């Protein structure tokens, strides 16, 4: 009898949502993408991993699934980098097509420390990463709804 070995480590981390009504407008999809990127980021940070590949998943009105990938030079667990990698993929796909589902994830996972990642980024992205880490600390202390990015609050780009 052969022993089955289970691997407790995730191969990827993702989040998705299905809409009550199809959405065609990019400015409606982007804040949803940001919220999903934050969910993926929270899980990755909690598991101490980062992903080298960002994956965007879209399901059309006629149930066709589109997946698009972006490979990163360095793995990330930061919502900012996940979103900024997936947003151009979404923009290329959101050309009037009606979507009923959107999802985002990271794959090709490796062990990571987010604080160390923030230190290696260019100054603009590093500033966003440090702001994200500060928001994580506030959420840890006061709850998930204590602070939010502008993209979520006004339903568009920040």
Coordinates of N, CA and C in Angstrom, one line a residue:
X1 N 0.8 -1.2 0.0 CA 0.0 0.0 0.0 C 0.9 1.2 0.0
X2 N 0.5 2.2 -0.9 CA 1.3 3.4 -1.0 C 0.7 4.5 -0.1
X3 N 1.6 5.2 0.6 CA 1.1 6.2 1.5 C 0.9 7.5 0.7
X4 N -0.2 8.2 1.0 CA -0.6 9.4 0.4 C 0.0 10.6 1.2
X5 N 0.7 11.4 0.5 CA 1.4 12.6 1.1 C 0.6 13.8 0.8
X6 N 0.1 14.5 1.8 CA -0.6 15.8 1.5 C 0.3 16.9 1.7
X7 N 0.2 17.9 0.9 CA 1.0 19.1 0.9 C 0.1 20.2 1.5
X8 N 0.4 20.7 2.7 CA -0.4 21.7 3.3 C -0.2 23.1 2.8
X9 N 0.8 23.2 1.9 CA 1.1 24.6 1.4 C 0.3 24.9 0.2
X10 N -0.2 26.1 0.1 CA -1.0 26.5 -1.0 C -0.2 26.6 -2.3
X11 N -0.7 26.3 -3.4 CA -0.1 26.5 -4.7 C -0.4 27.9 -5.3
X12 N -1.5 28.4 -4.8 CA -1.9 29.7 -5.3 C -2.9 30.3 -4.2
X13 N -3.1 31.6 -4.3 CA -4.1 32.3 -3.4 C -4.9 33.1 -4.4
X14 N -6.2 33.0 -4.2 CA -7.1 33.9 -5.1 C -8.3 34.3 -4.4
X15 N -9.0 35.2 -4.9 CA -10.3 35.7 -4.5 C -11.1 36.1 -5.7
X16 N -12.4 35.8 -5.6 CA -13.3 36.1 -6.8 C -14.7 36.5 -6.2
X17 N -15.4 37.2 -7.1 CA -16.8 37.5 -6.7 C -17.7 37.4 -8.0
X18 N -18.9 37.0 -7.8 CA -19.9 36.9 -8.8 C -20.9 38.0 -8.6
X19 N -21.3 38.7 -9.7 CA -22.2 39.8 -9.6 C -23.6 39.4 -9.7
X20 N -24.5 40.2 -9.1 CA -25.9 40.0 -9.2 C -26.4 40.3 -10.6
X21 N -25.7 41.4 -11.2 CA -26.0 41.8 -12.6 C -24.7 42.0 -13.3
X22 N -24.6 41.7 -14.6 CA -23.4 41.8 -15.3 C -22.9 43.2 -15.3
X23 N -21.5 43.4 -15.3 CA -20.9 44.7 -15.3 C -20.0 44.8 -16.5
X24 N -20.2 46.0 -17.2 CA -19.4 46.2 -18.4 C -18.4 47.4 -18.2
X25 N -18.7 48.3 -17.2 CA -17.9 49.5 -17.1 C -16.6 49.2 -16.3
X26 N -15.5 49.6 -16.9 CA -14.2 49.5 -16.2 C -14.1 50.2 -14.9
X27 N -14.7 51.4 -14.8 CA -14.7 52.1 -13.6 C -15.5 51.5 -12.5
X28 N -16.4 50.5 -12.8 CA -17.1 49.8 -11.8 C -16.3 48.5 -11.4
X29 N -15.5 48.0 -12.4 CA -14.8 46.8 -12.1 C -13.5 47.0 -11.3
X30 N -12.8 48.2 -11.5 CA -11.6 48.5 -10.9 C -11.6 48.5 -9.3
X31 N -12.7 49.1 -8.7 CA -12.7 49.0 -7.2 C -12.9 47.6 -6.7
X32 N -13.7 46.8 -7.5 CA -13.9 45.4 -7.1 C -12.6 44.7 -7.2
X33 N -11.8 44.9 -8.3 CA -10.5 44.3 -8.4 C -9.6 44.7 -7.2
X34 N -9.6 46.0 -6.8 CA -8.8 46.4 -5.7 C -9.2 45.6 -4.4
X35 N -10.5 45.5 -4.1 CA -11.0 44.8 -3.0 C -10.5 43.3 -3.0
X36 N -10.5 42.7 -4.1 CA -10.1 41.3 -4.3 C -8.6 41.2 -4.1
X37 N -7.8 42.2 -4.6 CA -6.4 42.2 -4.5 C -6.0 42.3 -3.0
X38 N -6.8 43.1 -2.2 CA -6.6 43.2 -0.8 C -6.8 41.9 -0.1
X39 N -7.9 41.2 -0.5 CA -8.1 39.9 0.1 C -7.0 38.9 -0.1
X40 N -6.5 38.9 -1.4 CA -5.4 38.0 -1.7 C -4.2 38.4 -0.9
X41 N -3.9 39.7 -0.8 CA -2.8 40.2 -0.1 C -2.8 39.8 1.4
X42 N -4.0 39.9 2.0 CA -4.2 39.5 3.4 C -3.8 38.1 3.6
X43 N -4.4 37.2 2.8 CA -4.1 35.8 2.9 C -2.6 35.5 2.7
X44 N -2.0 36.1 1.7 CA -0.6 35.8 1.4 C 0.3 36.3 2.6
X45 N 0.0 37.4 3.1 CA 0.7 38.0 4.3 C 0.6 37.0 5.5
X46 N -0.7 36.6 5.7 CA -0.9 35.7 6.8 C -0.2 34.4 6.7
X47 N 0.0 33.9 5.5 CA 0.7 32.6 5.2 C 2.2 32.8 5.0
X48 N 2.6 34.1 5.0 CA 4.0 34.4 4.8 C 4.6 34.0 3.5
X49 N 3.7 34.2 2.4 CA 4.2 33.9 1.1 C 3.9 35.1 0.1
X50 N 4.6 35.0 -1.0 CA 4.4 36.0 -2.1 C 4.3 35.3 -3.4
X51 N 3.6 35.9 -4.4 CA 3.5 35.2 -5.7 C 4.3 35.9 -6.8
X52 N 4.8 35.1 -7.6 CA 5.6 35.6 -8.8 C 4.7 35.9 -10.0
X53 N 3.5 35.3 -10.0 CA 2.6 35.5 -11.1 C 1.2 36.0 -10.6
X54 N 0.7 37.0 -11.2 CA -0.6 37.6 -10.9 C -1.6 37.1 -12.0
X55 N -2.7 36.5 -11.5 CA -3.7 35.9 -12.5 C -5.0 36.7 -12.3
X56 N -5.6 37.1 -13.5 CA -6.9 37.7 -13.5 C -7.8 36.7 -14.2
X57 N -9.0 36.6 -13.5 CA -10.0 35.7 -14.1 C -11.3 36.5 -14.3
X58 N -11.9 36.3 -15.4 CA -13.2 37.0 -15.8 C -14.1 35.9 -16.4
X59 N -15.4 36.0 -16.0 CA -16.4 35.2 -16.6 C -17.4 36.1 -17.3
X60 N -17.6 35.8 -18.6 CA -18.5 36.6 -19.4 C -20.0 36.2 -19.2
X61 N -20.9 37.0 -19.8 CA -22.3 36.8 -19.7 C -22.7 35.4 -20.2
X62 N -22.0 34.9 -21.2 CA -22.2 33.6 -21.7 C -21.4 32.5 -21.1
X63 N -20.9 32.7 -19.9 CA -20.1 31.8 -19.1 C -18.8 31.3 -19.6
X64 N -18.2 32.1 -20.5 CA -16.9 31.8 -21.0 C -15.9 32.4 -20.0
X65 N -14.9 31.6 -19.7 CA -13.9 32.1 -18.7 C -12.6 32.6 -19.4
X66 N -12.2 33.8 -19.0 CA -11.0 34.3 -19.6 C -10.0 34.5 -18.4
X67 N -8.8 33.9 -18.6 CA -7.7 34.1 -17.6 C -6.5 34.8 -18.3
X68 N -6.0 35.7 -17.6 CA -4.8 36.5 -18.1 C -3.8 36.5 -17.0
X69 N -2.5 36.4 -17.3 CA -1.4 36.3 -16.3 C -0.4 37.4 -16.6
X70 N 0.2 37.9 -15.5 CA 1.3 38.8 -15.5 C 2.4 38.3 -14.6
X71 N 3.6 38.1 -15.2 CA 4.7 37.6 -14.4 C 5.5 38.8 -13.9
X72 N 5.9 38.7 -12.6 CA 6.6 39.8 -11.9 C 8.1 39.4 -11.8
X73 N 8.9 40.4 -11.8 CA 10.3 40.2 -11.6 C 10.6 39.6 -10.3
X74 N 9.9 40.1 -9.2 CA 10.1 39.7 -7.9 C 8.7 39.3 -7.3
X75 N 8.6 38.3 -6.5 CA 7.3 37.9 -5.9 C 6.7 39.0 -5.1
X76 N 5.4 39.0 -4.9 CA 4.8 40.0 -4.1 C 3.6 39.5 -3.3
X77 N 3.4 40.1 -2.1 CA 2.2 39.9 -1.3 C 1.5 41.2 -1.1
X78 N 1.9 42.2 -1.7 CA 1.4 43.6 -1.6 C 0.2 43.8 -2.5
X79 N -0.9 44.2 -1.9 CA -2.2 44.5 -2.6 C -1.9 45.5 -3.8
X80 N -1.1 46.5 -3.5 CA -0.8 47.5 -4.5 C -0.2 46.9 -5.7
X81 N 0.8 46.0 -5.5 CA 1.5 45.4 -6.7 C 0.6 44.4 -7.4
X82 N -0.2 43.7 -6.6 CA -1.2 42.7 -7.2 C -2.2 43.5 -8.1
X83 N -2.7 44.6 -7.5 CA -3.7 45.4 -8.3 C -3.0 46.0 -9.5
X84 N -1.9 46.6 -9.3 CA -1.2 47.3 -10.5 C -0.8 46.3 -11.6
X85 N -0.6 45.1 -11.2 CA -0.3 44.1 -12.3 C -1.6 43.6 -13.0
X86 N -2.7 43.5 -12.2 CA -3.9 43.0 -12.8 C -4.7 44.0 -13.5
X87 N -4.6 45.3 -13.1 CA -5.4 46.4 -13.7 C -5.2 46.5 -15.2
X88 N -4.0 46.5 -15.7 CA -3.8 46.6 -17.2 C -4.4 45.4 -17.9
X89 N -4.4 44.2 -17.3 CA -5.0 43.1 -17.9 C -6.5 43.3 -18.0
X90 N -7.1 43.8 -16.9 CA -8.5 44.1 -16.9 C -8.9 45.1 -18.0
X91 N -8.1 46.2 -18.0 CA -8.3 47.2 -19.0 C -8.4 46.7 -20.4
X92 N -7.5 45.8 -20.8 CA -7.4 45.2 -22.1 C -8.7 44.4 -22.4
X93 N -9.2 43.7 -21.4 CA -10.4 42.9 -21.5 C -11.7 43.6 -21.4
X94 N -11.8 44.7 -20.7 CA -13.0 45.4 -20.4 C -13.3 46.4 -21.5
X95 N -13.7 45.9 -22.6 CA -13.9 46.8 -23.8 C -15.4 46.7 -24.2
X96 N -16.3 46.8 -23.2 CA -17.7 46.7 -23.4 C -18.3 45.3 -23.2
X97 N -17.4 44.3 -22.9 CA -17.9 43.0 -22.6 C -18.6 43.0 -21.3
X98 N -19.7 42.3 -21.2 CA -20.4 42.1 -19.9 C -19.8 41.0 -19.1
X99 N -19.4 41.3 -17.9 CA -18.8 40.2 -17.0 C -19.7 40.0 -15.8
X100 N -19.8 38.7 -15.5 CA -20.6 38.3 -14.3 C -19.7 37.9 -13.2
X101 N -18.4 37.7 -13.4 CA -17.5 37.3 -12.3 C -16.1 37.9 -12.6
X102 N -15.5 38.3 -11.5 CA -14.1 38.8 -11.6 C -13.3 38.1 -10.4
X103 N -12.1 37.8 -10.7 CA -11.2 37.2 -9.7 C -9.8 37.6 -9.9
X104 N -9.0 37.6 -8.9 CA -7.6 37.8 -9.0 C -6.8 36.9 -8.0
X105 N -5.6 36.5 -8.4 CA -4.8 35.7 -7.5 C -3.4 35.8 -7.8
X106 N -2.6 35.1 -7.0 CA -1.2 35.0 -7.2 C -0.8 33.5 -7.1
X107 N 0.2 33.2 -8.0 CA 0.7 31.8 -8.0 C 2.2 31.8 -8.1
X108 N 2.8 30.6 -8.2 CA 4.2 30.5 -8.1 C 4.7 31.1 -6.8
X109 N 4.2 30.6 -5.7 CA 4.4 31.1 -4.4 C 5.8 30.7 -3.8
X110 N 6.3 31.7 -3.0 CA 7.5 31.4 -2.3 C 7.4 32.1 -0.9
X111 N 8.3 31.7 0.0 CA 8.3 32.4 1.3 C 8.7 33.8 1.2
X112 N 8.1 34.7 2.0 CA 8.4 36.1 1.8 C 8.1 36.9 3.1
X113 N 8.8 38.0 3.2 CA 8.5 38.9 4.3 C 8.2 40.3 3.6
X114 N 6.9 40.8 3.8 CA 6.5 41.9 3.1 C 7.3 43.2 3.4
X115 N 7.7 43.3 4.7 CA 8.5 44.5 5.0 C 9.8 44.5 4.2
X116 N 10.4 43.3 4.0 CA 11.6 43.3 3.2 C 11.3 43.6 1.8
X117 N 10.2 43.2 1.3 CA 9.8 43.5 -0.1 C 9.6 45.0 -0.3
X118 N 9.0 45.6 0.7 CA 8.8 47.1 0.6 C 10.1 47.9 0.5
X119 N 11.2 47.4 1.1 CA 12.4 48.0 1.1 C 13.2 47.9 -0.2
X120 N 12.8 47.0 -1.1 CA 13.5 46.7 -2.3 C 12.8 47.4 -3.5
X121 N 11.7 48.1 -3.3 CA 11.0 48.7 -4.4 C 11.4 50.1 -4.7
X122 N 11.1 50.6 -5.9 CA 11.4 52.0 -6.3 C 10.7 52.9 -5.3
X123 N 11.1 54.1 -5.2 CA 10.5 55.0 -4.2 C 9.0 55.2 -4.2
X124 N 8.4 55.3 -5.4 CA 7.0 55.5 -5.5 C 6.2 54.3 -5.0
X125 N 6.6 53.1 -5.5 CA 6.0 51.9 -5.1 C 6.3 51.6 -3.6
X126 N 7.5 51.9 -3.2 CA 7.9 51.7 -1.8 C 7.0 52.5 -0.8
X127 N 6.7 53.8 -1.2 CA 5.9 54.6 -0.4 C 4.5 54.0 -0.3
X128 N 3.9 53.5 -1.4 CA 2.6 52.9 -1.4 C 2.6 51.6 -0.6
X129 N 3.7 50.9 -0.6 CA 3.8 49.6 0.2 C 3.9 50.0 1.6
X130 N 4.6 51.0 2.0 CA 4.7 51.4 3.4 C 3.3 51.9 3.9
X131 N 2.6 52.6 3.1 CA 1.2 53.0 3.4 C 0.3 51.8 3.6
X132 N 0.5 50.9 2.7 CA -0.3 49.6 2.8 C 0.0 48.9 4.1
X133 N 1.2 48.8 4.5 CA 1.6 48.1 5.8 C 1.1 48.9 7.0
X134 N 1.1 50.2 6.9 CA 0.5 51.0 8.0 C -1.0 50.8 8.1
X135 N -1.7 50.7 6.9 CA -3.1 50.4 6.9 C -3.4 49.0 7.5
X136 N -2.5 48.0 7.2 CA -2.6 46.7 7.7 C -2.6 46.7 9.3
X137 N -1.6 47.5 9.8 CA -1.5 47.7 11.3 C -2.8 48.3 11.9
X138 N -3.3 49.3 11.2 CA -4.6 49.9 11.7 C -5.7 48.9 11.7
X139 N -5.8 48.2 10.6 CA -6.9 47.2 10.5 C -6.7 46.1 11.6
X140 N -5.5 45.7 11.8 CA -5.2 44.8 12.9 C -5.7 45.2 14.3
X141 N -5.5 46.5 14.5 CA -5.8 47.1 15.8 C -7.3 47.5 15.9
X142 N -7.9 48.1 14.8 CA -9.2 48.6 14.9 C -10.3 47.9 14.0
X143 N -9.9 46.9 13.3 CA -10.8 46.1 12.5 C -10.6 46.4 11.0
X144 N -11.1 45.5 10.2 CA -10.9 45.6 8.7 C -11.5 46.8 8.1
X145 N -12.6 47.4 8.6 CA -13.2 48.6 8.0 C -12.7 49.9 8.6
X146 N -11.6 49.8 9.4 CA -11.1 51.1 10.0 C -10.5 52.0 9.0
X147 N -10.0 51.5 7.9 CA -9.3 52.4 6.9 C -9.5 51.8 5.5
X148 N -9.6 52.6 4.5 CA -9.8 52.1 3.1 C -9.1 53.0 2.2
X149 N -8.7 52.5 1.0 CA -8.1 53.3 0.0 C -9.2 54.1 -0.8
X150 N -8.9 55.2 -1.4 CA -9.9 56.0 -2.1 C -10.6 55.3 -3.2
X151 N -9.9 54.4 -3.9 CA -10.5 53.7 -5.0 C -11.8 52.9 -4.5
X152 N -11.8 52.5 -3.3 CA -13.0 51.7 -2.8 C -14.1 52.7 -2.4
X153 N -13.7 53.8 -1.8 CA -14.6 54.8 -1.3 C -15.4 55.5 -2.4
X154 N -14.7 55.9 -3.5 CA -15.4 56.6 -4.5 C -15.7 55.8 -5.7
X155 N -15.4 54.5 -5.7 CA -15.7 53.7 -6.8 C -15.0 53.9 -8.1
X156 N -13.8 54.4 -8.0 CA -13.0 54.6 -9.2 C -11.6 54.7 -8.9
X157 N -10.7 55.2 -9.8 CA -9.3 55.2 -9.6 C -8.9 56.1 -8.5
X158 N -7.8 55.8 -7.8 CA -7.4 56.7 -6.8 C -6.1 57.4 -7.2

